[in-house]
Coordinates of C-alpha atoms and ligand atoms in Angstrom, one line a residue:
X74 CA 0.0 0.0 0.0
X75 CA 1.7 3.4 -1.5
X76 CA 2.1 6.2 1.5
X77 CA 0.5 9.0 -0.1
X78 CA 2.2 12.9 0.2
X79 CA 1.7 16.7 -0.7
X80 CA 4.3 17.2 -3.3
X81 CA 3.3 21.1 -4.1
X82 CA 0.2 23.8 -2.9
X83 CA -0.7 27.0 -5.1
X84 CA -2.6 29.6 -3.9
X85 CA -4.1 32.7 -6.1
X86 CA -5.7 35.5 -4.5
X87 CA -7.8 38.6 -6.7
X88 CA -5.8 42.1 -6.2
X89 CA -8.8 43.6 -5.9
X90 CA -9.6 44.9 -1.7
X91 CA -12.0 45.6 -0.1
X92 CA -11.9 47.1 3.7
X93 CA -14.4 47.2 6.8
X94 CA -15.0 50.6 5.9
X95 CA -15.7 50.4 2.3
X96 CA -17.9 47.4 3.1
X97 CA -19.9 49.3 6.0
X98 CA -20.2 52.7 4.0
X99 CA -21.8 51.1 0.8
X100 CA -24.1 48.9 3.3
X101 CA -24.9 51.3 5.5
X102 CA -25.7 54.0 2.7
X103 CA -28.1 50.9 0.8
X104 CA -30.3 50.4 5.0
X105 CA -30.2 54.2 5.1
X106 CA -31.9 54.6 1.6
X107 CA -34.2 51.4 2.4
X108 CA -35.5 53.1 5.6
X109 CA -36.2 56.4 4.0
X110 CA -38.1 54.9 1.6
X111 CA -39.7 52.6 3.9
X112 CA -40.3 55.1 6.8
X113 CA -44.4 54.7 6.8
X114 CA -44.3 51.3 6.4
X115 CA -41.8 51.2 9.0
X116 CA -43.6 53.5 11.5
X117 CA -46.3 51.1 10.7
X118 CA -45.0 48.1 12.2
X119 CA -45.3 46.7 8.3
X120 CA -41.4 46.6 7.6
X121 CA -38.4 45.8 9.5
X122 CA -36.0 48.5 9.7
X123 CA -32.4 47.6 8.5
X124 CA -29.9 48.0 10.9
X125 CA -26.7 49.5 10.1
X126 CA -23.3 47.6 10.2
X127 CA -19.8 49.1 12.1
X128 CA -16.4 48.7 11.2
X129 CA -15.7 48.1 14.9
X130 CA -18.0 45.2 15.5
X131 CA -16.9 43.5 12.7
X132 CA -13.2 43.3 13.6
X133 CA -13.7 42.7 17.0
X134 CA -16.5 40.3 16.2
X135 CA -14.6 38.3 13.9
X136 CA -10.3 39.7 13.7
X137 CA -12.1 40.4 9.9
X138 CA -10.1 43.5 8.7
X139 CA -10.3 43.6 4.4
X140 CA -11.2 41.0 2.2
X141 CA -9.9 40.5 -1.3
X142 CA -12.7 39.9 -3.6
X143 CA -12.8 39.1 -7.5
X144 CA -15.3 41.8 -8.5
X145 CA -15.4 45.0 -6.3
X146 CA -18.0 47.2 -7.9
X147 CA -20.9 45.7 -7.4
X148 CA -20.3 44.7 -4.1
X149 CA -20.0 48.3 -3.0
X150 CA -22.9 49.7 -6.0
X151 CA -26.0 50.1 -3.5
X152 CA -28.2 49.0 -6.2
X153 CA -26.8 45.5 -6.6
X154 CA -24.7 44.7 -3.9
X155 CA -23.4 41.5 -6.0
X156 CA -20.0 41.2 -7.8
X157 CA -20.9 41.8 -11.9
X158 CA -19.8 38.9 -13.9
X159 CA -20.6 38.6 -17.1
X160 CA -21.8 35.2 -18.8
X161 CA -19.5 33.7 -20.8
X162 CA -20.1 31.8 -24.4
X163 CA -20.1 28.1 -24.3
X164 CA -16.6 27.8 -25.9
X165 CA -14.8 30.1 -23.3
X166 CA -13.3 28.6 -19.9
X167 CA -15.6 29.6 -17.8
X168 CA -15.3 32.2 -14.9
X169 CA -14.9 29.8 -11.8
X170 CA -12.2 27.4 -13.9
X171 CA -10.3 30.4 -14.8
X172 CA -10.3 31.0 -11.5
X173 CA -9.0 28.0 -10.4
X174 CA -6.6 27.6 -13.1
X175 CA -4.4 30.4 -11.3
X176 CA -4.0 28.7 -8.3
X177 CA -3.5 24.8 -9.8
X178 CA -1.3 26.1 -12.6
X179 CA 1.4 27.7 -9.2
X180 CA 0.8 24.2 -7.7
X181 CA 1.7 22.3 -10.6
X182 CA 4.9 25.0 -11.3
X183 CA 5.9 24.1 -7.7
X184 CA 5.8 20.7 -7.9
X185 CA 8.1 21.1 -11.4
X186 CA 4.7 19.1 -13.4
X187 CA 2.7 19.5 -16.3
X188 CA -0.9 18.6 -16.4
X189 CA 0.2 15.2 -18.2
X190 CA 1.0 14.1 -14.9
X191 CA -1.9 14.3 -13.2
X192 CA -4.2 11.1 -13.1
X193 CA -7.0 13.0 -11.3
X194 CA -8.6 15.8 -10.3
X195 CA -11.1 16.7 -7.6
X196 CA -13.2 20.2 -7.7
X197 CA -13.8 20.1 -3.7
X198 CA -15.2 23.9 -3.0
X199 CA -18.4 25.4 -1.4
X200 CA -20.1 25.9 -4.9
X201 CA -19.9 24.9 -8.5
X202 CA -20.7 27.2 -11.3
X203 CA -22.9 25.1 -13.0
X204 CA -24.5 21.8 -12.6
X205 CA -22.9 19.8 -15.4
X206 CA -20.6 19.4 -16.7
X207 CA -18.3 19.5 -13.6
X208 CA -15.7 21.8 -13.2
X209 CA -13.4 19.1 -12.6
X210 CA -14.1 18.1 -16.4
X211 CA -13.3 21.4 -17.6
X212 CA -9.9 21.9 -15.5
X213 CA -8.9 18.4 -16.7
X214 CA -9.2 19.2 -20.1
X215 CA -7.6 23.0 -19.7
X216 CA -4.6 21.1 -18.1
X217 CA -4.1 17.9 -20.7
X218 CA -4.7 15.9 -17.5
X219 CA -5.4 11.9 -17.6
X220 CA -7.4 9.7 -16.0
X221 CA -10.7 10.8 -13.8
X222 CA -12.4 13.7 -12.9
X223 CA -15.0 14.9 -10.4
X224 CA -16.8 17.7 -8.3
X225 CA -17.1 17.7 -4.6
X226 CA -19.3 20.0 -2.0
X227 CA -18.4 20.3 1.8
X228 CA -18.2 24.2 2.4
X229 CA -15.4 25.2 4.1
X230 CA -14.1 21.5 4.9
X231 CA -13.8 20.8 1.1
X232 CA -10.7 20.3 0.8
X233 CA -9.6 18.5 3.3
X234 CA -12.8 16.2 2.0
X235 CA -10.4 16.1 -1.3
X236 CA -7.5 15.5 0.5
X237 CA -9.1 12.1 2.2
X238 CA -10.6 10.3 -0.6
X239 CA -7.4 11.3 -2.8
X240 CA -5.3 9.9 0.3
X241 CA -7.9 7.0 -0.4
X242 CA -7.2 6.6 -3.7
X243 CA -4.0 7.1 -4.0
X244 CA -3.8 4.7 -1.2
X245 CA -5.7 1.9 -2.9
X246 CA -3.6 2.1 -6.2
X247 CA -6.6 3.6 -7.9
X248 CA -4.6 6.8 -8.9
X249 CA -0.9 8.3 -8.8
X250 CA -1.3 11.6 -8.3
X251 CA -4.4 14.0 -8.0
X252 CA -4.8 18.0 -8.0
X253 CA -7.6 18.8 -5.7
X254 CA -8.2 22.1 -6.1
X255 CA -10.8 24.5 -4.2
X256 CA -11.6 27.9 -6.0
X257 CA -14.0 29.9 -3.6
X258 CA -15.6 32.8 -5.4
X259 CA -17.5 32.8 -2.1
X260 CA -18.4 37.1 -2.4
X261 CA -21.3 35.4 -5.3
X262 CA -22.5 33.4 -2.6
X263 CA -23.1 35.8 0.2
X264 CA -25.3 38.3 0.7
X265 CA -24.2 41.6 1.1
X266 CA -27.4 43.1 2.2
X267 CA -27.3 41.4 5.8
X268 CA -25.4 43.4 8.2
X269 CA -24.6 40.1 9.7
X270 CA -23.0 38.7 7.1
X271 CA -22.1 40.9 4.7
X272 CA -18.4 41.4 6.4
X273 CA -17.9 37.6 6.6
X274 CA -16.5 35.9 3.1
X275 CA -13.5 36.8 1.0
X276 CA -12.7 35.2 -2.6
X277 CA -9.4 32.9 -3.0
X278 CA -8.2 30.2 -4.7
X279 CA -6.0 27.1 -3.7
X280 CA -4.8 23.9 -5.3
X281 CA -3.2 20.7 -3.6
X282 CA -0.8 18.1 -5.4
X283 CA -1.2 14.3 -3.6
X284 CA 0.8 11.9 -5.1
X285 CA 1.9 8.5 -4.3
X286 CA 5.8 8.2 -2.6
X287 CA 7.9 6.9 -5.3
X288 CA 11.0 7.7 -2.7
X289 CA 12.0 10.8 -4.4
X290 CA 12.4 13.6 -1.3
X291 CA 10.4 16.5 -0.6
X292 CA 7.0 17.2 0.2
X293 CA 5.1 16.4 2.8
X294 CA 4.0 12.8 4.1
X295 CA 0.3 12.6 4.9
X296 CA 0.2 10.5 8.1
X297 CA -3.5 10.4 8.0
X298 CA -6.8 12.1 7.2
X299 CA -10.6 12.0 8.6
X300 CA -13.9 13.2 7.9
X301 CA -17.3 13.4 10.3
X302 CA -20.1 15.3 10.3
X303 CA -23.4 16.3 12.4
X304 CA -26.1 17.7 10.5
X305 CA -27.4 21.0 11.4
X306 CA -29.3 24.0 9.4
X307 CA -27.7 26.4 11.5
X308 CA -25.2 28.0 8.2
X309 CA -27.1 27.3 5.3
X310 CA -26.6 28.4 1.0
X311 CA -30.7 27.8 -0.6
X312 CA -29.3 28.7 -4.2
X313 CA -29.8 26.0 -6.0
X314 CA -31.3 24.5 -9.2
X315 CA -34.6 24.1 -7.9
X316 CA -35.0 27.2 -6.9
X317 CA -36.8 27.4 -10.5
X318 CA -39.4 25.5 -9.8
X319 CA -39.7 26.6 -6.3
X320 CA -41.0 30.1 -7.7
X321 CA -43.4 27.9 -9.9
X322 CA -45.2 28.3 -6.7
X323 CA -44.2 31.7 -5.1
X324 CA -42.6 33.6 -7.3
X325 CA -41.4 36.4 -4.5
X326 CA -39.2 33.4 -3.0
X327 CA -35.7 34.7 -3.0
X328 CA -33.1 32.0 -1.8
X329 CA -30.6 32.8 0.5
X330 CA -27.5 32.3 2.8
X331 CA -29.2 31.9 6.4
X332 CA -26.2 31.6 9.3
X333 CA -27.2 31.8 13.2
X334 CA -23.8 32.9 13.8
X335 CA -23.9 32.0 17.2
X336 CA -25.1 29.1 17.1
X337 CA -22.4 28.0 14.1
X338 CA -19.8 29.7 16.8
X339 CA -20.7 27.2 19.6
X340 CA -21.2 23.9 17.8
X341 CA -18.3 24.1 15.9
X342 CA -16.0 25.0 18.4
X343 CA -17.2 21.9 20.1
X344 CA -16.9 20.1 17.2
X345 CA -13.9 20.7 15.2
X346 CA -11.4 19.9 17.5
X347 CA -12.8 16.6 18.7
X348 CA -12.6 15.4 15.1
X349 CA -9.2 16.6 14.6
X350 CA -8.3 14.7 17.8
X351 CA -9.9 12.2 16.8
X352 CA -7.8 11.6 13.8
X353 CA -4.5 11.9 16.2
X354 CA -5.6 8.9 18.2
X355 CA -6.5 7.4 15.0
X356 CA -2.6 7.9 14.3
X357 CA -1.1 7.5 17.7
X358 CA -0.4 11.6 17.5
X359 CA 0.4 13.6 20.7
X360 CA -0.2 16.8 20.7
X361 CA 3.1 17.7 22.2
X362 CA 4.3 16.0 19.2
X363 CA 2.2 18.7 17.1
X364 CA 4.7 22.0 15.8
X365 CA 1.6 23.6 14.3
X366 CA -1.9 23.8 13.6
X367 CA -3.5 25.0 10.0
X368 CA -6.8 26.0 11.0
X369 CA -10.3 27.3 8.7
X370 CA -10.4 30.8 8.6
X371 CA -13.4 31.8 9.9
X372 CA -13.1 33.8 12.9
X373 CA -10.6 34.7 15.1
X374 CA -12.0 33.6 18.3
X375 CA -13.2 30.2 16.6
X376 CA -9.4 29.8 15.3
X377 CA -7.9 30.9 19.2
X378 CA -10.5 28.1 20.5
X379 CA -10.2 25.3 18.2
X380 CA -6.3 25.6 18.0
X381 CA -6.3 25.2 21.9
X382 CA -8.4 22.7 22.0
X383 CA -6.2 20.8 19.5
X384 CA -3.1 21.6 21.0
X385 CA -3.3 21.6 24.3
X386 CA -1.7 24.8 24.9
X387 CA -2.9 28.2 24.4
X388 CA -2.7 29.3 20.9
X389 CA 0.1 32.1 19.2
X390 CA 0.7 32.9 15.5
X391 CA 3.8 30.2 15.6
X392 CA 1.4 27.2 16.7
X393 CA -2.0 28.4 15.2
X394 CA -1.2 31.3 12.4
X395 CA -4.6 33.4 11.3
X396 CA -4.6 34.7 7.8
X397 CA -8.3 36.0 8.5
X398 CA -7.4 39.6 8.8
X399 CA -6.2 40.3 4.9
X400 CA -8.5 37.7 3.5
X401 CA -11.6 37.0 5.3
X402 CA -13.3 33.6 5.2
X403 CA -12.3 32.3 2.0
X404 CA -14.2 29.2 2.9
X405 CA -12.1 26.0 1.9
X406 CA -9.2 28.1 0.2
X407 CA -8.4 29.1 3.4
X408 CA -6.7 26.1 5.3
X409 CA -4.6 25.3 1.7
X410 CA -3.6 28.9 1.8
X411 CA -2.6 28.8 5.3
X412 CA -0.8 26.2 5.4
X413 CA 1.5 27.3 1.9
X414 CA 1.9 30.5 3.6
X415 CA 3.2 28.9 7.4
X416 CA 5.3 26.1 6.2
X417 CA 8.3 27.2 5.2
X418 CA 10.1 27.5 8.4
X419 CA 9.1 23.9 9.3
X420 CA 12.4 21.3 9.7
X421 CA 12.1 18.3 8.0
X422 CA 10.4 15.4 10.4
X423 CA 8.3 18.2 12.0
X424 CA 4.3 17.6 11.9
X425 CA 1.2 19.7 11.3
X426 CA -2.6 19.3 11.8
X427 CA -5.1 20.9 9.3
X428 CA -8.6 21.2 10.2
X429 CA -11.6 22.4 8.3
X430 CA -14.9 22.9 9.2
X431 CA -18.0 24.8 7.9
X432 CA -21.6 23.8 6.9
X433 CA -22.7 20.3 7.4
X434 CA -21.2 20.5 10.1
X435 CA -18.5 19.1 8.1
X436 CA -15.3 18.8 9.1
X437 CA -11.8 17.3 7.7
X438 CA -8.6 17.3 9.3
X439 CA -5.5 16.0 7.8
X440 CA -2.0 15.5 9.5
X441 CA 1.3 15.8 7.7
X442 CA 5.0 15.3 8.4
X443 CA 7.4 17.4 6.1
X444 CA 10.1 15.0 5.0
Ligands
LIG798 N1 -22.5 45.7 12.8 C1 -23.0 46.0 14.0 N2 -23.7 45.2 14.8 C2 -23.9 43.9 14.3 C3 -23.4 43.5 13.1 C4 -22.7 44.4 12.3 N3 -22.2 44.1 11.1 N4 -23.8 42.2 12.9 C5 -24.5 41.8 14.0 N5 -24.5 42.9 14.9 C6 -25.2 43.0 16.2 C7 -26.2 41.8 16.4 O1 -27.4 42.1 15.7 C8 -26.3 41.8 17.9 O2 -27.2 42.8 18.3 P1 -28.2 42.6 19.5 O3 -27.3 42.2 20.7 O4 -28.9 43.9 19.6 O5 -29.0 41.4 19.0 C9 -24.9 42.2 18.3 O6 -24.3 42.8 17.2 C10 -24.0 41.0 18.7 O7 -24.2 40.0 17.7 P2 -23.7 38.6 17.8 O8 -24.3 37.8 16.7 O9 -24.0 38.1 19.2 O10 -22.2 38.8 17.6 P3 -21.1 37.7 17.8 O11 -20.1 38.2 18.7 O12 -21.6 36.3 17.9 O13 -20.4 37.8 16.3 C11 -20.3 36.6 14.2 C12 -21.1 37.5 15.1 C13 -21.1 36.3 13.0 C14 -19.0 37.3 13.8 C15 -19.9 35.3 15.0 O14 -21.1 34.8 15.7 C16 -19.3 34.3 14.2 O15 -18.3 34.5 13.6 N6 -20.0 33.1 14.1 C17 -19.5 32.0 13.3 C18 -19.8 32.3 11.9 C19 -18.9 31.6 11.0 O16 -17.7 31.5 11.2 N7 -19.5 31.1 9.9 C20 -18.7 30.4 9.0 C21 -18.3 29.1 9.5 S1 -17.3 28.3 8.4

């Protein structure tokens, strides 16, 4: 049975920024407008009043401080409040692969590969951009890549979901080496008129090289991976493709991203780290034993929680680093990114623990060993 290992990461993140105050001035001048022209109805106990947002509760709220985003505009235009993207014809790459291209073609440079090496490739993100065929398809084919392709969903944990079946796989003798990438255009998902929201998601791109070790040196062994999850409604993305026939039969239904943030705060806290320490007894792993943690990006106090909880100790940018401030919640991007960014410094035999974790509640953790 083949060990499997990371051989190369890639990350790609838009130049475009936007900061709490840009964010809160467009929002708050879109509830100001919505109240004026509401004020009767309002009076009337007809219409909820929209409350406005603050730069200061959002970075203490979250450690959130810009977010870089692939379309700025119409985030910040108050009469659309959604990045503009135009369609694209049928024999263009589309927007989401072009996207993730970035990010697989640095991974792929890193490793010192073309896309002729690659014998699979798994799509694991939040969202796809269309139904069919998968995006996986599409960056197989942009790449000259053999073998399988597929699409998966798990949130924010999607790629650490990549990252155990291609362990799996790769484990099995089913494939040699797979490029799981995870491009979150995440700023199309959320909802920018929801002051509790609106400051949350950022857009980013990351791509992951698992190969089989064929003895060659470098990289980093994968000295396990696990998956669990415990349903709850609590974060929630409606958009879909039955929302078509849903307005069949009321056509004012307008889908949305629904999060009791609270609620998500709690349960996952609780959650995350037991399934992360669940894979270190899996793999006889002490935390002592752990240098660092790559943790989701999804607030600040989540990531100080969950890395203590995995660690055993408290937690400091050296044991637990937060990329959160510069780039938001860039769903499942975020731990690949993390990880590329805090790993140079590591010796070779020194070990890491990734965890993931986001809607579901799904959430993946992965340990690796840098040889
Ligand atoms: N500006 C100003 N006030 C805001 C606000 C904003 N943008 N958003 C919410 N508030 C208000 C709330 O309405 C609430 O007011 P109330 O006390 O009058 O009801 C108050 O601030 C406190 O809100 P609360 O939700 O208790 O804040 P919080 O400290 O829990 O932080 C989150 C909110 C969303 C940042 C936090 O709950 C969180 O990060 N949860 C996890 C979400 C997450 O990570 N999701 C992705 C998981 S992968």
């Amino acid at each position: 049975m083949p060990n499997s290992l990371i051989r190369s990461t890639g990350y790609w993140v838009p130049s475009n920024v936007i900061t709490n105050d840009e964010l809160v001035a467009s929002y708050n001048a879109y509830a100001e407008r919505f109240n004026a022209e509401n004020a009767a109805a309002i009076a009337a106990g007809e219409v909820e009043e929209v409350p406005l947002s603050n730069s200061d509760f959002i970075v203490n709220a979250s450690g959130i401080k810009r977010r870089h985003v692939y379309e700025k505009e119409g985030i910040l235009d108050i009469d659309k409040m959604v990045p503009q993207i135009a369609p694209r014809p049928i024999d263009q790459v589309s927007t989401q692969a072009e996207f993730a291209l970035k990010s697989v073609h640095q991974a792929l440079e890193r490793a010192g590969y073309t896309g002729a090496d690659i014998d699979g490739v798994i799509v694991a993100s939040s969202a796809q951009q269309r139904n069919f065929p998968g995006l996986s398809c599409e960056i197989q084919d942009a790449i000259g890549a053999k073998g399988f392709s597929f699409d998966l969903t798990m949130a924010c944990a999607a790629a650490l979901y990549g990252l155990h079946i291609a362990n799996g796989l790769i484990k099995s003798g089913e494939a040699k080496r797979i490029l799981v990438c995870s491009p979150e255009m995440m700023t199309c998902i959320n909802v920018h008129t929801r002051r509790d929201v609106h400051f949350i998601f950022g857009d980013a791109s990351a791509a992951m090289i698992v190969e089989a070790d064929d003895g060659r040196p470098g990289g980093w062994d994968v000295l396990g991976t696990h998956a669990e999850n415990k349903w709850s409604s609590a974060l929630r993305s409606d958009f879909g493709f039955i929302n078509r026939a849903e307005r069949q039969i009321d056509p004012d239904y307008e889908p949305h991203l629904d999060q009791d943030g609270h609620r998500v705060f709690k349960d996952v806290v609780g959650f995350a780290p037991k399934v992360a320490r669940n894979l270190m007894k899996k793999i006889d792993l002490e935390p002592e034993d752990v240098r660092r943690t790559w943790l989701h990006q999804a607030n600040i106090r989540m990531v100080d929680m969950i890395a203590k909880r995995i660690l055993g100790r408290d937690r400091t940018e050296e044991n637990a680093p937060a990329i959160l401030d510069e780039y938001g919640n860039t769903s499942s991007s975020s731990v690949v990114m993390n990880f590329q960014m805090h790993s140079d410094d590591m010796a070779a035999g020194e070990t890491g623990v990734m965890c993931a974790f986001g809607a579901g509640y799904g959430v993946g953790a992965a340990a690796v060993r840098k040889r």
